[in-house]
GROMACS .gro file of C-alpha atoms in nm:
model
  300
    1MET     CA    1  30.230  17.152  23.083
    2LYS     CA    2  30.468  17.395  23.355
    3ASP     CA    3  30.362  17.711  23.231
    4LYS     CA    4  30.066  17.559  23.290
    5LEU     CA    5  30.081  17.490  23.576
    6LEU     CA    6  30.195  17.763  23.762
    7ALA     CA    7  29.960  17.987  23.595
    8ALA     CA    8  29.762  17.803  23.813
    9LEU     CA    9  29.902  17.903  24.127
   10ALA     CA   10  29.790  18.159  24.373
   11PRO     CA   11  30.060  18.399  24.386
   12LEU     CA   12  30.307  18.426  24.612
   13PRO     CA   13  30.325  18.644  24.898
   14ASP     CA   14  30.403  19.029  24.815
   15HIS     CA   15  30.628  19.153  25.076
   16ARG     CA   16  31.038  19.212  25.068
   17ASN     CA   17  31.100  18.901  25.289
   18VAL     CA   18  31.077  18.642  24.907
   19ASN     CA   19  31.346  18.757  24.805
   20THR     CA   20  31.524  18.670  25.069
   21ALA     CA   21  31.739  18.300  25.153
   22TRP     CA   22  31.533  18.242  25.490
   23TRP     CA   23  31.200  18.303  25.392
   24GLN     CA   24  31.285  18.103  25.073
   25GLU     CA   25  31.450  17.813  25.295
   26LEU     CA   26  31.000  17.861  25.497
   27TRP     CA   27  30.893  17.806  25.279
   28ARG     CA   28  31.039  17.468  25.096
   29ARG     CA   29  30.968  17.401  25.459
   30HIS     CA   30  30.644  17.388  25.389
   31ALA     CA   31  30.581  17.336  25.009
   32HIS     CA   32  30.363  17.109  25.082
   33ILE     CA   33  30.142  17.213  25.224
   34THR     CA   34  30.173  17.564  25.052
   35THR     CA   35  30.136  17.495  24.693
   36PRO     CA   36  29.819  17.214  24.701
   37LEU     CA   37  29.660  17.474  24.874
   38ARG     CA   38  29.759  17.791  24.664
   39GLN     CA   39  29.663  17.489  24.353
   40ARG     CA   40  29.345  17.548  24.517
   41GLY     CA   41  29.363  17.978  24.421
   42LEU     CA   42  29.418  18.038  24.833
   43GLU     CA   43  29.746  18.292  24.888
   44CYS     CA   44  29.922  18.147  25.160
   45ASN     CA   45  30.210  18.322  25.389
   46ILE     CA   46  30.429  18.244  25.673
   47GLU     CA   47  30.501  18.350  25.988
   48PHE     CA   48  30.666  18.366  26.276
   49GLY     CA   49  30.235  18.252  26.569
   50LEU     CA   50  30.381  18.238  26.950
   51SER     CA   51  30.646  18.042  26.937
   52ALA     CA   52  30.708  17.836  26.573
   53TYR     CA   53  30.635  17.952  26.231
   54ILE     CA   54  30.246  17.878  26.089
   55VAL     CA   55  30.071  17.942  25.703
   56HIS     CA   56  29.878  18.177  25.700
   57VAL     CA   57  29.652  18.144  25.438
   58SER     CA   58  29.369  18.435  25.284
   59LEU     CA   59  28.947  18.347  25.272
   60PRO     CA   60  28.768  18.498  25.040
   61ASP     CA   61  28.495  18.583  25.306
   62SER     CA   62  28.799  18.780  25.476
   63SER     CA   63  28.908  18.497  25.797
   64TYR     CA   64  29.198  18.295  25.743
   65LEU     CA   65  29.330  17.955  25.816
   66ILE     CA   66  29.649  17.892  26.089
   67ILE     CA   67  29.797  17.626  26.022
   68GLY     CA   68  30.143  17.505  26.241
   69PRO     CA   69  30.268  17.310  26.493
   70PRO     CA   70  30.178  17.318  26.879
   71GLN     CA   71  30.232  17.660  26.917
   72GLU     CA   72  30.300  17.607  27.378
   73PRO     CA   73  30.543  17.412  27.420
   74SER     CA   74  30.715  17.485  27.077
   75SER     CA   75  30.794  17.197  26.921
   76ASP     CA   76  31.161  17.056  26.900
   77ARG     CA   77  31.047  16.922  26.512
   78PRO     CA   78  31.290  17.015  26.205
   79LEU     CA   79  31.052  17.329  26.042
   80GLY     CA   80  30.714  17.107  25.820
   81ASP     CA   81  30.759  16.788  26.023
   82PRO     CA   82  30.621  16.819  26.367
   83GLU     CA   83  30.494  16.596  26.609
   84GLY     CA   84  30.143  16.709  26.481
   85TRP     CA   85  29.955  16.963  26.259
   86ILE     CA   86  29.689  17.232  26.427
   87VAL     CA   87  29.443  17.458  26.229
   88THR     CA   88  29.185  17.708  26.273
   89ARG     CA   89  29.026  17.907  26.124
   90GLN     CA   90  28.928  18.330  26.324
   91HIS     CA   91  28.868  18.579  26.139
   92SER     CA   92  29.065  18.945  26.316
   93ASP     CA   93  28.750  19.155  26.288
   94ASP     CA   94  28.489  18.868  26.467
   95HIS     CA   95  28.745  18.747  26.844
   96VAL     CA   96  28.375  18.491  26.802
   97LEU     CA   97  28.486  18.339  26.509
   98PHE     CA   98  28.728  18.052  26.624
   99GLU     CA   99  28.726  17.696  26.486
  100VAL     CA  100  28.936  17.427  26.543
  101ILE     CA  101  28.958  17.249  26.185
  102TYR     CA  102  29.200  17.021  26.287
  103ASP     CA  103  29.456  16.933  26.608
  104SER     CA  104  29.647  16.568  26.527
  105ALA     CA  105  29.902  16.757  26.813
  106PRO     CA  106  29.974  16.480  27.138
  107SER     CA  107  29.722  16.654  27.361
  108THR     CA  108  29.930  16.765  27.698
  109ASP     CA  109  29.626  16.667  27.877
  110PRO     CA  110  29.734  16.273  28.101
  111GLY     CA  111  29.377  16.248  28.060
  112ALA     CA  112  29.183  16.412  27.795
  113PRO     CA  113  29.084  16.112  27.510
  114GLU     CA  114  29.275  16.120  27.261
  115ARG     CA  115  29.138  16.295  26.898
  116PRO     CA  116  29.143  16.100  26.585
  117GLU     CA  117  29.330  16.254  26.411
  118ALA     CA  118  29.643  16.186  26.699
  119ARG     CA  119  29.718  15.865  26.553
  120ASN     CA  120  29.871  16.104  26.165
  121GLY     CA  121  30.137  16.241  26.377
  122GLY     CA  122  30.251  16.534  26.123
  123ASN     CA  123  30.145  16.382  25.770
  124ALA     CA  124  30.020  16.664  25.572
  125THR     CA  125  29.831  16.509  25.396
  126HIS     CA  126  29.564  16.478  25.599
  127VAL     CA  127  29.653  16.871  25.739
  128VAL     CA  128  29.523  16.896  25.334
  129GLU     CA  129  29.226  16.685  25.329
  130ALA     CA  130  29.034  16.850  25.624
  131ILE     CA  131  29.182  17.216  25.505
  132ASP     CA  132  28.893  17.057  25.146
  133GLN     CA  133  28.603  16.901  25.372
  134ARG     CA  134  28.606  17.184  25.581
  135LEU     CA  135  28.665  17.483  25.336
  136THR     CA  136  28.408  17.315  25.033
  137GLN     CA  137  28.158  17.324  25.320
  138LEU     CA  138  28.189  17.617  25.383
  139GLY     CA  139  28.179  17.689  25.016
  140LEU     CA  140  28.461  17.929  25.075
  141LEU     CA  141  28.747  17.751  24.807
  142PRO     CA  142  28.860  17.948  24.496
  143VAL     CA  143  28.910  17.681  24.279
  144SER     CA  144  28.637  17.368  24.232
  145ARG     CA  145  28.797  17.059  24.316
  146SER     CA  146  28.731  16.977  23.909
  147SER     CA  147  28.957  17.242  23.814
  148THR     CA  148  29.244  17.062  23.948
  149GLY     CA  149  29.282  16.791  23.786
  150GLY     CA  150  29.303  16.572  24.116
  151PRO     CA  151  29.317  16.560  24.461
  152LEU     CA  152  29.390  16.870  24.683
  153VAL     CA  153  29.779  16.624  24.774
  154SER     CA  154  30.074  16.797  24.660
  155THR     CA  155  30.415  16.533  24.662
  156ALA     CA  156  30.634  16.817  24.670
  157SER     CA  157  30.864  16.668  24.982
  158GLN     CA  158  30.782  16.309  24.908
  159PRO     CA  159  31.009  16.076  24.873
  160ARG     CA  160  30.978  15.895  24.546
  161ALA     CA  161  31.017  15.548  24.495
  162PRO     CA  162  31.383  15.401  24.307
  163GLU     CA  163  31.220  15.294  23.969
  164SER     CA  164  30.826  15.330  23.845
  165PRO     CA  165  30.711  14.992  23.849
  166ASP     CA  166  30.695  14.768  23.499
  167LEU     CA  167  30.330  14.673  23.438
  168SER     CA  168  30.530  14.521  23.085
  169HIS     CA  169  30.379  14.161  23.198
  170SER     CA  170  30.025  14.343  23.142
  171ALA     CA  171  30.083  14.523  22.822
  172GLY     CA  172  29.859  14.416  22.534
  173ARG     CA  173  29.573  14.326  22.746
  174THR     CA  174  29.342  14.544  22.899
  175SER     CA  175  29.278  14.486  23.314
  176ALA     CA  176  29.004  14.631  23.517
  177TYR     CA  177  29.227  14.588  23.872
  178VAL     CA  178  29.483  14.868  23.768
  179TYR     CA  179  29.579  14.862  24.096
  180GLY     CA  180  29.684  14.491  24.163
  181ASP     CA  181  29.813  14.540  23.903
  182ALA     CA  182  30.018  14.783  23.981
  183ILE     CA  183  30.154  14.550  24.338
  184LEU     CA  184  30.181  14.277  24.068
  185ALA     CA  185  30.433  14.385  23.940
  186LEU     CA  186  30.635  14.520  24.300
  187THR     CA  187  30.608  14.143  24.327
  188ASP     CA  188  30.759  14.047  24.029
  189ARG     CA  189  31.083  14.324  24.133
  190LEU     CA  190  31.131  14.173  24.392
  191ASN     CA  191  31.111  13.725  24.223
  192GLY     CA  192  31.340  13.838  24.072
  193THR     CA  193  31.580  14.043  24.257
  194ASP     CA  194  31.921  13.888  24.386
  195SER     CA  195  31.961  14.154  24.545
  196HIS     CA  196  31.844  14.211  24.974
  197ALA     CA  197  31.963  14.563  24.973
  198ASP     CA  198  31.759  14.526  24.685
  199ALA     CA  199  31.421  14.392  24.901
  200ALA     CA  200  31.513  14.600  25.165
  201ALA     CA  201  31.428  14.887  24.933
  202LEU     CA  202  31.110  14.705  24.758
  203LEU     CA  203  30.974  14.669  25.138
  204HIS     CA  204  31.044  15.064  25.196
  205GLN     CA  205  30.784  15.118  24.954
  206VAL     CA  206  30.541  14.899  25.134
  207LEU     CA  207  30.670  14.992  25.472
  208ASP     CA  208  30.754  15.320  25.538
  209PRO     CA  209  30.505  15.495  25.777
  210THR     CA  210  30.400  15.814  25.578
  211ASP     CA  211  30.409  15.723  25.224
  212GLY     CA  212  30.437  15.395  25.300
  213LEU     CA  213  30.100  15.119  25.055
  214LEU     CA  214  30.006  15.033  25.429
  215GLU     CA  215  29.926  15.380  25.510
  216ARG     CA  216  29.739  15.438  25.247
  217LEU     CA  217  29.586  15.104  25.229
  218GLY     CA  218  29.495  15.215  25.569
  219GLU     CA  219  29.381  15.571  25.444
  220PHE     CA  220  29.129  15.387  25.233
  221PHE     CA  221  28.995  15.160  25.415
  222GLU     CA  222  28.931  15.477  25.652
  223ALA     CA  223  28.777  15.666  25.339
  224ALA     CA  224  28.546  15.433  25.285
  225GLY     CA  225  28.432  15.384  25.564
  226GLU     CA  226  28.324  15.810  25.548
  227LYS     CA  227  28.101  15.691  25.272
  228THR     CA  228  27.939  15.486  25.396
  229LYS     CA  229  27.801  15.741  25.631
  230GLU     CA  230  27.659  15.918  25.405
  231ALA     CA  231  27.430  15.679  25.318
  232GLU     CA  232  27.240  15.749  25.722
  233GLN     CA  233  27.103  15.416  25.744
  234ASP     CA  234  27.282  15.171  26.063
  235ASP     CA  235  27.415  14.895  25.747
  236GLY     CA  236  27.608  15.179  25.760
  237PHE     CA  237  27.760  15.306  26.035
  238ASP     CA  238  27.782  14.917  26.091
  239LEU     CA  239  28.025  14.866  25.821
  240SER     CA  240  28.221  15.247  25.826
  241TYR     CA  241  28.260  15.054  26.201
  242ASP     CA  242  28.523  14.727  26.049
  243LEU     CA  243  28.618  14.880  25.781
  244ALA     CA  244  28.748  15.188  26.075
  245ASP     CA  245  28.925  14.858  26.229
  246ALA     CA  246  29.052  14.704  25.923
  247ALA     CA  247  29.260  15.059  25.788
  248ALA     CA  248  29.377  15.006  26.215
  249GLU     CA  249  29.532  14.719  26.222
  250ILE     CA  250  29.647  14.733  25.848
  251ARG     CA  251  29.878  14.987  26.063
  252ASN     CA  252  29.945  14.799  26.298
  253LEU     CA  253  30.100  14.540  26.046
  254GLY     CA  254  30.302  14.772  25.969
  255GLU     CA  255  30.426  14.899  26.355
  256VAL     CA  256  30.454  14.479  26.357
  257LEU     CA  257  30.749  14.506  26.067
  258HIS     CA  258  30.896  14.827  26.128
  259VAL     CA  259  31.185  14.651  26.161
  260ALA     CA  260  31.179  14.405  25.862
  261GLU     CA  261  31.331  14.661  25.588
  262ASP     CA  262  31.652  14.581  25.818
  263ARG     CA  263  31.648  14.303  25.882
  264MET     CA  264  31.584  14.217  25.471
  265ARG     CA  265  31.948  14.429  25.456
  266ALA     CA  266  32.123  14.266  25.709
  267LEU     CA  267  32.120  13.939  25.484
  268ASN     CA  268  32.291  14.004  25.257
  269PRO     CA  269  32.655  13.827  25.289
  270PRO     CA  270  32.942  14.029  25.369
  271PRO     CA  271  33.175  14.157  25.192
  272PRO     CA  272  33.426  13.918  25.151
  273ALA     CA  273  33.805  13.914  25.398
  274PRO     CA  274  34.099  14.040  25.133
  275ARG     CA  275  34.310  13.790  25.024
  276PRO     CA  276  34.700  13.767  25.219
  277SER     CA  277  34.911  13.901  24.950
  278ALA     CA  278  35.162  13.710  24.811
  279ALA     CA  279  35.423  13.618  24.997
  280PRO     CA  280  35.793  13.792  24.860
  281PRO     CA  281  35.978  13.473  24.716
  282ARG     CA  282  36.208  13.343  24.887
  283THR     CA  283  36.579  13.440  24.863
  284SER     CA  284  36.883  13.214  24.883
  285ARG     CA  285  37.012  13.228  25.216
  286LEU     CA  286  37.456  13.149  25.244
  287PRO     CA  287  37.567  12.882  25.399
  288LEU     CA  288  37.567  12.834  25.785
  289PRO     CA  289  37.909  12.911  25.887
  290VAL     CA  290  38.122  12.598  25.990
  291LEU     CA  291  38.213  12.628  26.361
  292PRO     CA  292  38.492  12.486  26.524
  293PRO     CA  293  38.462  12.127  26.697
  294THR     CA  294  38.464  12.181  27.135
  295GLN     CA  295  38.804  12.099  27.335
  296PRO     CA  296  38.724  11.843  27.555
  297ARG     CA  297  38.832  12.124  27.915
  298GLN     CA  298  39.094  11.857  28.120
  299ARG     CA  299  39.091  11.920  28.436
  300ARG     CA  300  39.307  12.058  28.704
   0.00000   0.00000   0.00000
């Protein structure tokens, strides 16, 4: 299975830096961008832009994508984890072609309205989904969606859960609500733990702003809202607004509870104070010497 997955990836760039340690570190830090694109047959490379490293993606029509953080001013965040991503499509021989596919970078113009993508920040999942959608529209994906066996999303850099939810309570029966069962298993684990630290770890699975359950639910309702627009009916657009509001409320709930994990972990009882060491055995004392009685002074 692993060999089959590797064979499906587009090849690595062909230049001398590929074998250097510094370039391989750059490649590793951008794997959450490059891996899902390579799964679709797109060749990627890491290059230096105006003030930061960018991902260069070659397209079948000789155009290319530039994926990176804001170039001016430069980002001071870690490589591969900027405050926002900008994706443009360009062509070296056709300078008229310049298309902004995605832009979640914070606006530097205080008077400009906030872009819809801005709330996604540096979340790479939204970047990849926007690229997938646009290249599908243009017919520029070498590998079709169906042949990838799943969505264009990579979990290479995503943190893993402490352990998989235990679904043994539903073993032996077939449920049509597999996602509800997964949440029920998470609730069972929470009810069964006697450690507030373990409970905090379960809260992290729900409240993590990048990969937590609430963020995924927000994405789900957003996607449902986009799906309703495909009907091109008034009620479809009305429903899309309701679903978008639901996504916003779910994300707002995550912001309200952003310190709940730390507060839960702080409920662990403090470690017991060290017991004082046993007193050393008392040694027998020698009797005090008996002093002679004091003689009264004689008057002169």
